[in-house]
CSV table of C-alpha atoms and ligand atoms in Angstrom, one decimal:
chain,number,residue,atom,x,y,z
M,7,UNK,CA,69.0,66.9,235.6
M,8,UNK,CA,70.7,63.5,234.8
M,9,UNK,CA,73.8,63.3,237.3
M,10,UNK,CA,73.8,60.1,238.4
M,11,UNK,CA,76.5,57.9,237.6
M,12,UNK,CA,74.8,54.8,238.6
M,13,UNK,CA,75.9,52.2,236.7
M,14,UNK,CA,79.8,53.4,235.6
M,15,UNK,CA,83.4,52.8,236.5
M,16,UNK,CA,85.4,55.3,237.0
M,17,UNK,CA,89.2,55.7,236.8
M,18,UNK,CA,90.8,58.4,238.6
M,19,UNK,CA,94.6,58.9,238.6
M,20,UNK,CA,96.4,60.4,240.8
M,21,UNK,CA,94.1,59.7,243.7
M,22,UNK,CA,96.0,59.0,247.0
M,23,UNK,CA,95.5,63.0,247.8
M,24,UNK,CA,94.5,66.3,246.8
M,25,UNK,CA,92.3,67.0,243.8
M,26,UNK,CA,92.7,63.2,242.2
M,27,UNK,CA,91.2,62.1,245.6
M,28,UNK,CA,88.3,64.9,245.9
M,29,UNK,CA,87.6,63.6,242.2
M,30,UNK,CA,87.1,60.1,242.9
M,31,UNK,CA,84.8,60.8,246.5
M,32,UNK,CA,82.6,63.4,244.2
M,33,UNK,CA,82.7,60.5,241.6
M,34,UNK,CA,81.5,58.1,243.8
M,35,UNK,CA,78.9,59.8,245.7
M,36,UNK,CA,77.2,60.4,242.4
M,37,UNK,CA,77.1,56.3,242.3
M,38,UNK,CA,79.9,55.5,240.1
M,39,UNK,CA,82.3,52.5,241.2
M,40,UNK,CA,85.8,54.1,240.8
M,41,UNK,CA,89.3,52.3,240.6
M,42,UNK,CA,92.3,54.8,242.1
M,43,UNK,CA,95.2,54.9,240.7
M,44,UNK,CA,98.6,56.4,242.0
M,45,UNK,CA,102.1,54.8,243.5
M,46,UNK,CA,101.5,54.7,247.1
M,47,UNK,CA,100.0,51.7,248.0
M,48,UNK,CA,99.2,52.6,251.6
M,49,UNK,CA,97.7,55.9,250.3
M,50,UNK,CA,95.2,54.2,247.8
M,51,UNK,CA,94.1,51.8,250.8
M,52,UNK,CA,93.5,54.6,253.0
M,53,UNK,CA,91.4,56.3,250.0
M,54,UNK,CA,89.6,53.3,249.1
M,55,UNK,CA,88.1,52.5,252.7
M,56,UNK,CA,86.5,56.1,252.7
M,57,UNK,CA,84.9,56.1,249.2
M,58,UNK,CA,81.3,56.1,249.7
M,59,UNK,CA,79.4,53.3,247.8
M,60,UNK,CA,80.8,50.1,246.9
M,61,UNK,CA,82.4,48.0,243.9
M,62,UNK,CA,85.7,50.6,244.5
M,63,UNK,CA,89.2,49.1,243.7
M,64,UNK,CA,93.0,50.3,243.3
M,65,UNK,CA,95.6,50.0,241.0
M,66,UNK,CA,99.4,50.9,241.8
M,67,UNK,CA,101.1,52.0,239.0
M,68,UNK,CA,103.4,55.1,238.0
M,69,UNK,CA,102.0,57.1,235.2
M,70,UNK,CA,106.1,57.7,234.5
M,71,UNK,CA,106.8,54.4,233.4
M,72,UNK,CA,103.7,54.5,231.3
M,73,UNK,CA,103.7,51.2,229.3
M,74,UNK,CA,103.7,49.8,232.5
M,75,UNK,CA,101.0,51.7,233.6
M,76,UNK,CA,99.0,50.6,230.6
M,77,UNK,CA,99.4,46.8,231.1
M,78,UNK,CA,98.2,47.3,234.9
M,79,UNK,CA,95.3,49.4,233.7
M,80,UNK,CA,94.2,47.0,230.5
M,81,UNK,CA,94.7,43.8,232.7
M,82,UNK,CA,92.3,45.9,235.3
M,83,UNK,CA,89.6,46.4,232.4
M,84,UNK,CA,90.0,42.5,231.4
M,85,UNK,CA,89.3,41.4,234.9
M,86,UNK,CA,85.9,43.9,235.9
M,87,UNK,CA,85.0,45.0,232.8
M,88,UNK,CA,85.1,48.8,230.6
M,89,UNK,CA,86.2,52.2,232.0
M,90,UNK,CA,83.6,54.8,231.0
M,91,UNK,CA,85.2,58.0,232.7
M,92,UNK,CA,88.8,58.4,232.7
M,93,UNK,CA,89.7,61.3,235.3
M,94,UNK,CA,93.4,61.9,234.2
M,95,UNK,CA,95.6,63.7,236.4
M,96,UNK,CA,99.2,63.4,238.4
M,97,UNK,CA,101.8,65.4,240.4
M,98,UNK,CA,102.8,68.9,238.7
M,99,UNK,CA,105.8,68.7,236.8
M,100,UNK,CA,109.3,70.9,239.3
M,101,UNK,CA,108.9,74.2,239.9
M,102,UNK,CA,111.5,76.6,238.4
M,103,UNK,CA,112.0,79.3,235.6
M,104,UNK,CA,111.9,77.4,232.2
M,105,UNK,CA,115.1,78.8,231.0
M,106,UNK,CA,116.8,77.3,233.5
M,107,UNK,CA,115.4,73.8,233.6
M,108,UNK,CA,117.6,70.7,231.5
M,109,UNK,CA,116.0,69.7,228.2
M,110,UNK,CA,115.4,66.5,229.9
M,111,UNK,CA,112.5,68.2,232.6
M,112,UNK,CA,110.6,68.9,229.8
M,113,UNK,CA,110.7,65.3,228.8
M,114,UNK,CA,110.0,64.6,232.6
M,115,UNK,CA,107.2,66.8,232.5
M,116,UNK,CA,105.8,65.5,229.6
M,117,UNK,CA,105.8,61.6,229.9
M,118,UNK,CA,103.3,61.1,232.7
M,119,UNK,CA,101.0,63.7,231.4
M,120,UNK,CA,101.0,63.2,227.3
M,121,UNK,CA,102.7,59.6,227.2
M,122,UNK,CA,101.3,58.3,230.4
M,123,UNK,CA,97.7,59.8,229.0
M,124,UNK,CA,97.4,58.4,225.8
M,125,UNK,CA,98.1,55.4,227.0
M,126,UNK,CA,95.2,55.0,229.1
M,127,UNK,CA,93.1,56.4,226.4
M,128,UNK,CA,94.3,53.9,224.5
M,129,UNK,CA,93.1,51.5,227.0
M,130,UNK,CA,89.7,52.8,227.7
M,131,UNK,CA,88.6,53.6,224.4
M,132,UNK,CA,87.1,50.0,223.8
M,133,UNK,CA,84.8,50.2,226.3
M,134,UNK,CA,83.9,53.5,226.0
M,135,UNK,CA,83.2,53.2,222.6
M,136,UNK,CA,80.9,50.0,222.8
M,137,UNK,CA,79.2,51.4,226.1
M,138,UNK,CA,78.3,54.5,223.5
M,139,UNK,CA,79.4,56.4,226.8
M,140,UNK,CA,82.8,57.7,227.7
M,141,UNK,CA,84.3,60.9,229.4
M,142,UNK,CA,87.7,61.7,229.4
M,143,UNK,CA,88.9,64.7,232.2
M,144,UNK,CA,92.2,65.9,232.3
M,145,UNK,CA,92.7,68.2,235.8
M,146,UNK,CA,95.3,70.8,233.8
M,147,UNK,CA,96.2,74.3,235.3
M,148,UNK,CA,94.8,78.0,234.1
M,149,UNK,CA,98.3,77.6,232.8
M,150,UNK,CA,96.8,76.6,229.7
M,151,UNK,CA,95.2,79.7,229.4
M,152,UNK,CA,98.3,81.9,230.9
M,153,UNK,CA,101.5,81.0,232.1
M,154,UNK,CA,102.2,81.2,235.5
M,155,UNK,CA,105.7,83.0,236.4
M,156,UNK,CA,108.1,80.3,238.0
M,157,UNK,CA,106.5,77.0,236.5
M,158,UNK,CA,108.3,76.6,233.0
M,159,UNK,CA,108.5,73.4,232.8
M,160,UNK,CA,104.6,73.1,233.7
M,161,UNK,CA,103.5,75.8,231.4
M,162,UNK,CA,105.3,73.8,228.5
M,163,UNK,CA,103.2,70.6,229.6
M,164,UNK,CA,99.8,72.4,230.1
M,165,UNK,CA,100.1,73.8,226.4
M,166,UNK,CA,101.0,70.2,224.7
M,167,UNK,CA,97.7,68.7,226.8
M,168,UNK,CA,95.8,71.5,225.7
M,169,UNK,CA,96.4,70.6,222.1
M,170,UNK,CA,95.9,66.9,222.6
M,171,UNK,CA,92.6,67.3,224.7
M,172,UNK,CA,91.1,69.7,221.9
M,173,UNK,CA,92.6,67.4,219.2
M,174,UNK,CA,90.8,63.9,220.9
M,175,UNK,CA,87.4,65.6,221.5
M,176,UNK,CA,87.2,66.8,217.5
M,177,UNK,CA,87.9,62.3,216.9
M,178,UNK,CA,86.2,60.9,219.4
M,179,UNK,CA,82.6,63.2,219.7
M,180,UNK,CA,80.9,61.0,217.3
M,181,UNK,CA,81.4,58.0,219.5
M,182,UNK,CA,79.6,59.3,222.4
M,183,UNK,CA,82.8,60.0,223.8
M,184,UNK,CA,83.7,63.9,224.9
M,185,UNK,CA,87.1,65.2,226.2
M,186,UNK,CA,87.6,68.4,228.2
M,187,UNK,CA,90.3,69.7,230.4
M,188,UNK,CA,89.2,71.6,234.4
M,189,UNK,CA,92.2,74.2,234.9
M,190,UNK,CA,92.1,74.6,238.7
M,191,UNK,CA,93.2,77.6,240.2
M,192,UNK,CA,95.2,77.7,243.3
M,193,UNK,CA,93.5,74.7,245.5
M,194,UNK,CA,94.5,73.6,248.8
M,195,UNK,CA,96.6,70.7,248.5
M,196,UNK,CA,100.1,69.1,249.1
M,197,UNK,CA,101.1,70.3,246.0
M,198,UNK,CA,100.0,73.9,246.9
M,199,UNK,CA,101.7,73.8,250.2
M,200,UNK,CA,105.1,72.6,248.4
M,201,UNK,CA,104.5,75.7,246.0
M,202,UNK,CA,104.1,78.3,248.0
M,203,UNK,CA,107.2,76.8,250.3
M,204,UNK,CA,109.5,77.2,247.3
M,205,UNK,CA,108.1,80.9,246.3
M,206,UNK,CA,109.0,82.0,249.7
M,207,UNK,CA,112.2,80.4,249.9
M,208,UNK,CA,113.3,82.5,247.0
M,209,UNK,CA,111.6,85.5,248.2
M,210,UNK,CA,112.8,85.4,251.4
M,211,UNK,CA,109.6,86.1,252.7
M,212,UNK,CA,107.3,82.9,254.2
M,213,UNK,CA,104.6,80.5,252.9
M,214,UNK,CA,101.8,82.5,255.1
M,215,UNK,CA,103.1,85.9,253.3
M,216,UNK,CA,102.8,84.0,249.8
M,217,UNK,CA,99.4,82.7,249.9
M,218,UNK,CA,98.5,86.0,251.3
M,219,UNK,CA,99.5,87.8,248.0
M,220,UNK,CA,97.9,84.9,245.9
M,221,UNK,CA,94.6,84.9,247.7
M,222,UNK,CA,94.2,88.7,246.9
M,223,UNK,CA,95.1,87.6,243.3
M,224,UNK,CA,91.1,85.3,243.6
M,225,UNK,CA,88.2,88.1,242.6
M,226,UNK,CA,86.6,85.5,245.9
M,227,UNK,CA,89.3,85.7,247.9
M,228,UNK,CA,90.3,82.8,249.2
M,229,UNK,CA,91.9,79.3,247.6
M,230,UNK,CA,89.7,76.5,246.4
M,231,UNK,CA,88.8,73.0,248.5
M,232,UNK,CA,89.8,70.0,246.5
M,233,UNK,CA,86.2,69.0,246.5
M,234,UNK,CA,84.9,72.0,244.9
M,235,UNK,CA,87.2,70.6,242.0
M,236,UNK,CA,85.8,67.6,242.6
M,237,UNK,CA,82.4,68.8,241.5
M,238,UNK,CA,82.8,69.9,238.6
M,239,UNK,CA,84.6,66.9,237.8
M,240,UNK,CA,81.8,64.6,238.5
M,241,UNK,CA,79.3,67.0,236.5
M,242,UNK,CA,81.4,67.0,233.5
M,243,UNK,CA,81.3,62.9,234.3
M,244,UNK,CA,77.5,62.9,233.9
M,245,UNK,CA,74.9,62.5,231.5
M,246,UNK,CA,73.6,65.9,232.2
M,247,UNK,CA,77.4,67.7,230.6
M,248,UNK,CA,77.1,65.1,227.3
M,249,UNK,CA,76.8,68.4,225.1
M,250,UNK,CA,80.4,69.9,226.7
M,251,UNK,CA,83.3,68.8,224.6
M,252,UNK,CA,86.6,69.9,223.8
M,253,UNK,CA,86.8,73.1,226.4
M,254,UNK,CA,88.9,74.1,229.2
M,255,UNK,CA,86.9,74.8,232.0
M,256,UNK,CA,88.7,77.2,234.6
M,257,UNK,CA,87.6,76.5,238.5
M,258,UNK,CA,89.6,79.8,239.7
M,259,UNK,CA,87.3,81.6,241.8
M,260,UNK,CA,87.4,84.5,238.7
M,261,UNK,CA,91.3,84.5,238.6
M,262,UNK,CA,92.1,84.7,234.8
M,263,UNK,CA,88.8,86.5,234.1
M,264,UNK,CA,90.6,89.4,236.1
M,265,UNK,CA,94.5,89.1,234.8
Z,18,NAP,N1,96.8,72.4,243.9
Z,18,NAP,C1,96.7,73.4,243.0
Z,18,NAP,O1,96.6,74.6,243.4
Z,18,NAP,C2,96.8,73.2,241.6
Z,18,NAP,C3,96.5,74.2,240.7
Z,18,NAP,C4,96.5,74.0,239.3
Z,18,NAP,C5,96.8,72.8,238.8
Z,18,NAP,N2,97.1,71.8,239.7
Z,18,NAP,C6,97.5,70.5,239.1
Z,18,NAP,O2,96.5,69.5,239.4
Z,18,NAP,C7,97.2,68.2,239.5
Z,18,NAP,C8,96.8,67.7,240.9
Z,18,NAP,O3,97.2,68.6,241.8
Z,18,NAP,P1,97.2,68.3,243.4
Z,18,NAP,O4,97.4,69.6,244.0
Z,18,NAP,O5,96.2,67.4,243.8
Z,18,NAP,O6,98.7,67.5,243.5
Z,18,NAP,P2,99.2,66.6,244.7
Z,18,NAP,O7,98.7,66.9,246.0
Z,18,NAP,O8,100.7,66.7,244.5
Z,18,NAP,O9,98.7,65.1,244.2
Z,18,NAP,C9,99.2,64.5,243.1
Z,18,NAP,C10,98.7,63.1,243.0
Z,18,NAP,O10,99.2,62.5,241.8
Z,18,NAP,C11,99.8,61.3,242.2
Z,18,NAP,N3,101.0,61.1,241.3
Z,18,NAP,C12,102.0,61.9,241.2
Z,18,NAP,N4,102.9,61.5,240.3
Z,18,NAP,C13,102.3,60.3,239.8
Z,18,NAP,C14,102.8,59.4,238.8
Z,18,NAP,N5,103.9,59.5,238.2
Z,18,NAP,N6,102.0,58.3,238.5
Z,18,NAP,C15,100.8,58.1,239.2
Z,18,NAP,N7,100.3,59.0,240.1
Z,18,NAP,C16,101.1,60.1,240.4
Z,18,NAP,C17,100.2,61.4,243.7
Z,18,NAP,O11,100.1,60.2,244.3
Z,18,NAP,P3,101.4,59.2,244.6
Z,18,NAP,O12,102.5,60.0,245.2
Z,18,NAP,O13,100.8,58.1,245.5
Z,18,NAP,O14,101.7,58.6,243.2
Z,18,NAP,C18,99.0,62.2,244.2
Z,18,NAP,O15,97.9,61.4,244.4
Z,18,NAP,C19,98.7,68.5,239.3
Z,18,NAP,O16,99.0,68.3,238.0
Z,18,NAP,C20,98.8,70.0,239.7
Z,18,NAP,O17,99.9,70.6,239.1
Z,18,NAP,C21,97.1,71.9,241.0
């Protein structure tokens, strides 16, 4: 089975923790040379010196302000040369019943993910297209799929990337190029942590009591590590996953295949 990635850059957003960092380490154990994106500087560095492998670099750059973010990232591709996997993934939009949130969290929401995306795309596409060789992965949610209760704003977002992933994989297959989306289920992460913080402070009960009831929600009982996302990620990044295009590809431990 072909799943080295000898020979390829990578460019993983969202990368200074959790699931954009398990990404780039699977990434680069399976050979590729990766560039990290996110906004903490410090976090990037401390990233970068425990990739294994070598020829790894970072970018700072907020996917919010995202034709800023573009020139960083195309400047980046003029100086080393073309992006063949684009991993495409940031923070998860504020938590909160969607009837309640302002129209403008929706715009919020969507800027990074859709804006801030295309973008990029729009950057890589070049390269990927004259390598005959590109892979585009969105890290999404099982929201995509079905909403989760208490992240409106979120649900809204997952939907719109849904359409766009599925839309960009129908245009871009005949180049070589495929486009799928991983919906993680609950992983064990910052992002998690802040989550399950805010559920109990609504409750009234406590995180431990929340992830409790969520784990028993996972037909395997238990949350997922960030580098069993990783995995799949670096798969779908090979040569072996060139006939998987345009799907969203839960990592849930069987969540949604019991709802
Ligand atoms: N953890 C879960 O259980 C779970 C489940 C389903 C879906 N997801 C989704 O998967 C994605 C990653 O989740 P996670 O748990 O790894 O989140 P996380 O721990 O909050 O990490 C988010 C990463 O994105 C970066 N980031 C945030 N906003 C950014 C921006 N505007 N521009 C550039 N980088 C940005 C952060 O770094 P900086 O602060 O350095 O920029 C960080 O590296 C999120 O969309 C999340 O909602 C997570």
């Amino acid at each position: 089975m072909q799943t080295s990635l000898d020979g390829r850059r990578a460019l993983v957003c969202g990368a200074s923790q959790g699931i954009g960092r398990a990404c780039a380490e699977a990434l680069a154990a399976q050979g590729a040379s990766v560039t990290l994106l996110a906004r903490r500087p410090e976090a990037l560095q401390e990233v970068l010196a425990a990739l294994p492998g070598q020829d790894h670099h970072c970018l700072v750059a907020d996917l919010s302000d995202w034709a800023a973010a573009g020139e960083v990232v195309q400047a980046h591709i003029a100086d080393i040369g073309p992006v063949h996997i684009l991993v495409h993934n940031s923070g998860g939009p504020k938590a909160g019943p969607a009837h309640e949130a302002p129209p403008e969290a929706f715009l919020e929401g969507l800027t990074p993910h859709i804006l801030g995306g295309q973008r990029l795309v729009q950057a890589v596409l070049p390269g990927m297209r004259s390598a005959d060789y590109g892979r585009i992965i969105n890290i999404v949610s099982t929201s995509v799929v079905t909403p989760i209760k208490g992240l409106g704003v979120s649900n809204v977002v997952r939907g719109a990337i849904n359409n766009w992933m599925r839309t960009l994989a129908s245009e871009l297959g005949p180049d070589g190029i495929t486009v799928n989306n991983i919906l993680p289920g609950y992983v064990g992460t910052d992002r998690l942590s802040s989550l399950m913080e805010a559920r109990a402070s609504r409750e009234g009960s406590t995180p431990a009591d929340v992830a409790a009831t969520w784990q028993a929600s996972i037909p395997v009982g238990r949350f997922a590590e960030p580098s069993e996302i990783g995995s799949v990620c670096a798969f779908l990044a090979s040569p072996a996953a060139a006939y998987i295009n345009g799907v969203n590809l839960p990592v849930d431990g069987g969540r949604l295949a019991s709802m």
